[in-house]
Amino acid sequence: MNRVCVFCGASPGHDPEHARLAHALGAAIAARGLGLVYGGGKVGLMGVVAEAALEGGAEVIGVIPRALMDRELGHGGVTELRVVSSMHERKQQMNELSDGFVVLPGGIGTLEESVEIQSWAQLGLHGKGLCYLDVDGYWDPFFALLDRMTAEGFVRPQHAGLAQRAKSPEEALEVLAGWTAPSVTRWIERPGQT
């Protein structure tokens, strides 16, 4: 594993613990000699994780759509800032540049990015680990929804398991380092198939 992609909020949120967690993750990435790939902004949790990684000497690559340069205030101090044309291109490049994914607290955009990465893994488009860094139960409702989807037969257990959880930055990075992708299986049963 060389680079870790972090999905997180462009806002700091109300709880200062989220920013402390983002800082600890950026520092842990640097301490392991890994690079950081993230959304390219210098505000919110994005800015915190990037600054911490930079302070630790890590390579930091930001990927930001041109339309968000002003809103998310593209970070001019990162190792490389890639300005792309669309959100889809952003996610594609973040995937291509990364060897695993950590999800911090965030909003709709963070949820959408992480769920799309899980969907791509389910389809066998990549075999990289995905870990939600969840020290305070922020992501409990999401995992409850995954459980419900699985119980109702919409998600197979092995596909629900593509989303892992960790209680510390170090644990999240260990989860990614030890990740082995399950073999892709059918996700739709047709009548008469077993």
mmCIF file of C-alpha atoms in Angstrom:
data_model
loop_
_atom_site.group_PDB
_atom_site.id
_atom_site.type_symbol
_atom_site.label_atom_id
_atom_site.label_comp_id
_atom_site.label_asym_id
_atom_site.label_seq_id
_atom_site.Cartn_x
_atom_site.Cartn_y
_atom_site.Cartn_z
ATOM 1 C CA MET A 1 0.000 0.000 0.000
ATOM 2 C CA ASN A 2 1.440 3.343 -1.085
ATOM 3 C CA ARG A 3 -1.408 5.857 -0.957
ATOM 4 C CA VAL A 4 -4.614 6.121 1.047
ATOM 5 C CA CYS A 5 -7.636 8.037 -0.163
ATOM 6 C CA VAL A 6 -9.619 9.841 2.537
ATOM 7 C CA PHE A 7 -13.251 10.833 2.047
ATOM 8 C CA CYS A 8 -14.431 13.473 4.526
ATOM 9 C CA GLY A 9 -16.399 16.667 4.975
ATOM 10 C CA ALA A 10 -15.578 20.038 3.443
ATOM 11 C CA SER A 11 -17.038 21.337 6.718
ATOM 12 C CA PRO A 12 -15.522 20.747 10.159
ATOM 13 C CA GLY A 13 -18.916 19.794 11.616
ATOM 14 C CA HIS A 14 -20.027 20.874 15.089
ATOM 15 C CA ASP A 15 -18.008 18.421 17.157
ATOM 16 C CA PRO A 16 -14.307 19.385 17.527
ATOM 17 C CA GLU A 17 -13.500 15.684 17.940
ATOM 18 C CA HIS A 18 -14.032 15.226 14.200
ATOM 19 C CA ALA A 19 -11.198 17.653 13.432
ATOM 20 C CA ARG A 20 -8.956 15.957 15.995
ATOM 21 C CA LEU A 21 -9.680 12.617 14.360
ATOM 22 C CA ALA A 22 -8.911 14.032 10.892
ATOM 23 C CA HIS A 23 -5.609 15.433 12.185
ATOM 24 C CA ALA A 24 -4.707 12.104 13.808
ATOM 25 C CA LEU A 25 -5.462 10.257 10.557
ATOM 26 C CA GLY A 26 -3.319 12.605 8.464
ATOM 27 C CA ALA A 27 -0.459 12.235 10.963
ATOM 28 C CA ALA A 28 -0.822 8.421 11.003
ATOM 29 C CA ILE A 29 -0.718 8.265 7.191
ATOM 30 C CA ALA A 30 2.503 10.279 7.200
ATOM 31 C CA ALA A 31 4.013 8.249 10.057
ATOM 32 C CA ARG A 32 3.546 5.048 8.020
ATOM 33 C CA GLY A 33 5.288 6.594 5.021
ATOM 34 C CA LEU A 34 2.094 6.602 2.969
ATOM 35 C CA GLY A 35 0.744 9.241 0.635
ATOM 36 C CA LEU A 36 -2.659 10.907 0.975
ATOM 37 C CA VAL A 37 -5.201 11.322 -1.808
ATOM 38 C CA TYR A 38 -8.191 13.495 -0.960
ATOM 39 C CA GLY A 39 -10.709 15.964 -2.362
ATOM 40 C CA GLY A 40 -8.264 18.846 -2.775
ATOM 41 C CA GLY A 41 -9.870 21.454 -0.496
ATOM 42 C CA LYS A 42 -8.239 23.420 2.286
ATOM 43 C CA VAL A 43 -11.413 23.833 4.353
ATOM 44 C CA GLY A 44 -13.221 21.578 6.812
ATOM 45 C CA LEU A 45 -11.981 18.105 7.640
ATOM 46 C CA MET A 46 -10.395 17.949 4.188
ATOM 47 C CA GLY A 47 -8.044 20.793 5.081
ATOM 48 C CA VAL A 48 -7.255 19.303 8.493
ATOM 49 C CA VAL A 49 -6.281 15.859 7.189
ATOM 50 C CA ALA A 50 -4.204 17.375 4.375
ATOM 51 C CA GLU A 51 -2.337 19.767 6.696
ATOM 52 C CA ALA A 52 -1.543 16.994 9.168
ATOM 53 C CA ALA A 53 -0.219 14.735 6.408
ATOM 54 C CA LEU A 54 1.879 17.568 4.978
ATOM 55 C CA GLU A 55 3.270 18.407 8.425
ATOM 56 C CA GLY A 56 4.363 14.774 8.702
ATOM 57 C CA GLY A 57 6.161 14.908 5.350
ATOM 58 C CA ALA A 58 3.651 12.874 3.338
ATOM 59 C CA GLU A 59 2.968 13.242 -0.347
ATOM 60 C CA VAL A 60 -0.498 14.822 -0.622
ATOM 61 C CA ILE A 61 -2.465 14.740 -3.869
ATOM 62 C CA GLY A 62 -5.719 16.674 -4.069
ATOM 63 C CA VAL A 63 -8.312 16.097 -6.790
ATOM 64 C CA ILE A 64 -10.909 18.810 -7.138
ATOM 65 C CA PRO A 65 -13.479 19.680 -9.823
ATOM 66 C CA ARG A 66 -13.067 23.129 -11.358
ATOM 67 C CA ALA A 67 -16.603 24.037 -10.219
ATOM 68 C CA LEU A 68 -15.604 23.489 -6.569
ATOM 69 C CA MET A 69 -12.286 25.347 -6.634
ATOM 70 C CA ASP A 70 -13.908 28.458 -5.159
ATOM 71 C CA ARG A 71 -16.339 26.709 -2.783
ATOM 72 C CA GLU A 72 -13.909 24.192 -1.325
ATOM 73 C CA LEU A 73 -10.945 26.551 -1.720
ATOM 74 C CA GLY A 74 -8.451 24.364 -3.558
ATOM 75 C CA HIS A 75 -5.382 23.761 -1.412
ATOM 76 C CA GLY A 76 -2.382 25.421 -3.068
ATOM 77 C CA GLY A 77 0.147 23.914 -0.660
ATOM 78 C CA VAL A 78 -0.273 20.224 -1.476
ATOM 79 C CA THR A 79 2.273 18.158 -3.371
ATOM 80 C CA GLU A 80 -0.020 18.063 -6.385
ATOM 81 C CA LEU A 81 -3.456 19.572 -6.991
ATOM 82 C CA ARG A 82 -5.317 18.054 -9.916
ATOM 83 C CA VAL A 83 -8.184 20.159 -11.220
ATOM 84 C CA VAL A 84 -10.680 18.002 -13.114
ATOM 85 C CA SER A 85 -13.828 18.675 -15.086
ATOM 86 C CA SER A 86 -16.424 16.701 -13.109
ATOM 87 C CA MET A 87 -17.251 14.882 -9.900
ATOM 88 C CA HIS A 88 -17.123 11.584 -11.779
ATOM 89 C CA GLU A 89 -13.601 12.325 -13.008
ATOM 90 C CA ARG A 90 -12.620 13.278 -9.451
ATOM 91 C CA LYS A 91 -13.772 9.938 -8.032
ATOM 92 C CA GLN A 92 -12.200 7.990 -10.893
ATOM 93 C CA GLN A 93 -8.820 9.668 -10.360
ATOM 94 C CA MET A 94 -9.003 9.263 -6.591
ATOM 95 C CA ASN A 95 -9.629 5.556 -7.121
ATOM 96 C CA GLU A 96 -6.795 5.208 -9.635
ATOM 97 C CA LEU A 97 -4.308 7.020 -7.376
ATOM 98 C CA SER A 98 -5.175 5.074 -4.206
ATOM 99 C CA ASP A 99 -4.581 1.644 -2.720
ATOM 100 C CA GLY A 100 -7.344 1.874 -0.098
ATOM 101 C CA PHE A 101 -9.987 4.197 1.337
ATOM 102 C CA VAL A 102 -10.707 5.643 4.782
ATOM 103 C CA VAL A 103 -13.962 7.470 5.480
ATOM 104 C CA LEU A 104 -14.178 10.184 8.140
ATOM 105 C CA PRO A 105 -17.372 11.986 9.176
ATOM 106 C CA GLY A 106 -18.917 14.061 6.423
ATOM 107 C CA GLY A 107 -22.144 14.824 4.634
ATOM 108 C CA ILE A 108 -23.941 13.701 1.490
ATOM 109 C CA GLY A 109 -20.839 14.020 -0.702
ATOM 110 C CA THR A 110 -18.750 11.887 1.655
ATOM 111 C CA LEU A 111 -21.485 9.261 1.827
ATOM 112 C CA GLU A 112 -21.911 9.253 -1.949
ATOM 113 C CA GLU A 113 -18.173 8.854 -2.596
ATOM 114 C CA SER A 114 -17.765 5.999 -0.145
ATOM 115 C CA VAL A 115 -20.892 4.145 -1.279
ATOM 116 C CA GLU A 116 -19.830 4.413 -4.919
ATOM 117 C CA ILE A 117 -16.426 2.945 -4.046
ATOM 118 C CA GLN A 118 -18.192 0.083 -2.242
ATOM 119 C CA SER A 119 -20.433 -0.445 -5.258
ATOM 120 C CA TRP A 120 -17.406 -0.579 -7.553
ATOM 121 C CA ALA A 121 -15.839 -3.195 -5.255
ATOM 122 C CA GLN A 122 -19.069 -5.233 -5.321
ATOM 123 C CA LEU A 123 -18.936 -5.185 -9.114
ATOM 124 C CA GLY A 124 -15.302 -6.304 -9.071
ATOM 125 C CA LEU A 125 -14.010 -3.043 -10.560
ATOM 126 C CA HIS A 126 -11.369 -2.814 -7.826
ATOM 127 C CA GLY A 127 -10.151 -4.918 -4.926
ATOM 128 C CA LYS A 128 -9.170 -2.169 -2.480
ATOM 129 C CA GLY A 129 -10.179 -1.938 1.151
ATOM 130 C CA LEU A 130 -12.739 0.560 2.466
ATOM 131 C CA CYS A 131 -12.766 1.438 6.156
ATOM 132 C CA TYR A 132 -14.989 3.863 8.058
ATOM 133 C CA LEU A 133 -13.049 5.525 10.869
ATOM 134 C CA ASP A 134 -15.793 5.646 13.467
ATOM 135 C CA VAL A 135 -14.794 6.407 17.040
ATOM 136 C CA ASP A 136 -18.125 7.832 18.203
ATOM 137 C CA GLY A 137 -20.814 5.937 16.305
ATOM 138 C CA TYR A 138 -21.192 8.598 13.615
ATOM 139 C CA TRP A 139 -21.590 5.895 10.956
ATOM 140 C CA ASP A 140 -23.865 3.613 13.032
ATOM 141 C CA PRO A 141 -26.985 4.558 11.004
ATOM 142 C CA PHE A 142 -25.216 3.688 7.745
ATOM 143 C CA PHE A 143 -24.178 0.266 9.031
ATOM 144 C CA ALA A 144 -27.696 -0.304 10.356
ATOM 145 C CA LEU A 145 -29.000 0.429 6.853
ATOM 146 C CA LEU A 146 -26.489 -2.045 5.362
ATOM 147 C CA ASP A 147 -27.740 -4.650 7.849
ATOM 148 C CA ARG A 148 -31.337 -3.960 6.817
ATOM 149 C CA MET A 149 -30.470 -4.180 3.109
ATOM 150 C CA THR A 150 -28.765 -7.506 3.784
ATOM 151 C CA ALA A 151 -31.670 -8.835 5.879
ATOM 152 C CA GLU A 152 -34.105 -7.857 3.127
ATOM 153 C CA GLY A 153 -32.048 -9.643 0.455
ATOM 154 C CA PHE A 154 -30.816 -6.603 -1.458
ATOM 155 C CA VAL A 155 -27.167 -6.885 -0.399
ATOM 156 C CA ARG A 156 -25.229 -10.092 0.068
ATOM 157 C CA PRO A 157 -23.337 -10.412 3.365
ATOM 158 C CA GLN A 158 -19.956 -10.503 1.605
ATOM 159 C CA HIS A 159 -20.824 -7.257 -0.186
ATOM 160 C CA ALA A 160 -21.971 -5.583 3.023
ATOM 161 C CA GLY A 161 -18.623 -6.677 4.463
ATOM 162 C CA LEU A 162 -16.788 -4.634 1.851
ATOM 163 C CA ALA A 163 -17.312 -1.708 4.250
ATOM 164 C CA GLN A 164 -15.148 -2.201 7.340
ATOM 165 C CA ARG A 165 -14.962 -0.131 10.555
ATOM 166 C CA ALA A 166 -12.138 0.984 12.809
ATOM 167 C CA LYS A 167 -11.905 2.876 16.098
ATOM 168 C CA SER A 168 -8.520 4.565 15.497
ATOM 169 C CA PRO A 169 -6.470 5.819 12.548
ATOM 170 C CA GLU A 170 -3.871 3.127 13.159
ATOM 171 C CA GLU A 171 -6.526 0.402 13.168
ATOM 172 C CA ALA A 172 -8.033 1.763 9.934
ATOM 173 C CA LEU A 173 -4.644 1.670 8.224
ATOM 174 C CA GLU A 174 -4.072 -1.872 9.509
ATOM 175 C CA VAL A 175 -7.448 -2.921 8.088
ATOM 176 C CA LEU A 176 -6.416 -1.570 4.685
ATOM 177 C CA ALA A 177 -2.921 -3.081 4.834
ATOM 178 C CA GLY A 178 -4.356 -6.516 5.591
ATOM 179 C CA TRP A 179 -7.293 -6.310 3.179
ATOM 180 C CA THR A 180 -7.925 -9.205 0.827
ATOM 181 C CA ALA A 181 -10.782 -8.642 -1.568
ATOM 182 C CA PRO A 182 -13.406 -11.405 -1.648
ATOM 183 C CA SER A 183 -13.967 -13.091 -4.971
ATOM 184 C CA VAL A 184 -16.768 -11.460 -6.901
ATOM 185 C CA THR A 185 -19.918 -13.525 -7.000
ATOM 186 C CA ARG A 186 -23.285 -13.024 -8.651
ATOM 187 C CA TRP A 187 -25.265 -10.351 -6.872
ATOM 188 C CA ILE A 188 -28.567 -11.023 -8.626
ATOM 189 C CA GLU A 189 -30.346 -14.373 -8.475
ATOM 190 C CA ARG A 190 -32.484 -15.182 -11.458
ATOM 191 C CA PRO A 191 -35.452 -17.519 -11.110
ATOM 192 C CA GLY A 192 -34.255 -21.115 -11.239
ATOM 193 C CA GLN A 193 -30.610 -20.257 -10.352
ATOM 194 C CA THR A 194 -28.957 -21.542 -7.238
#
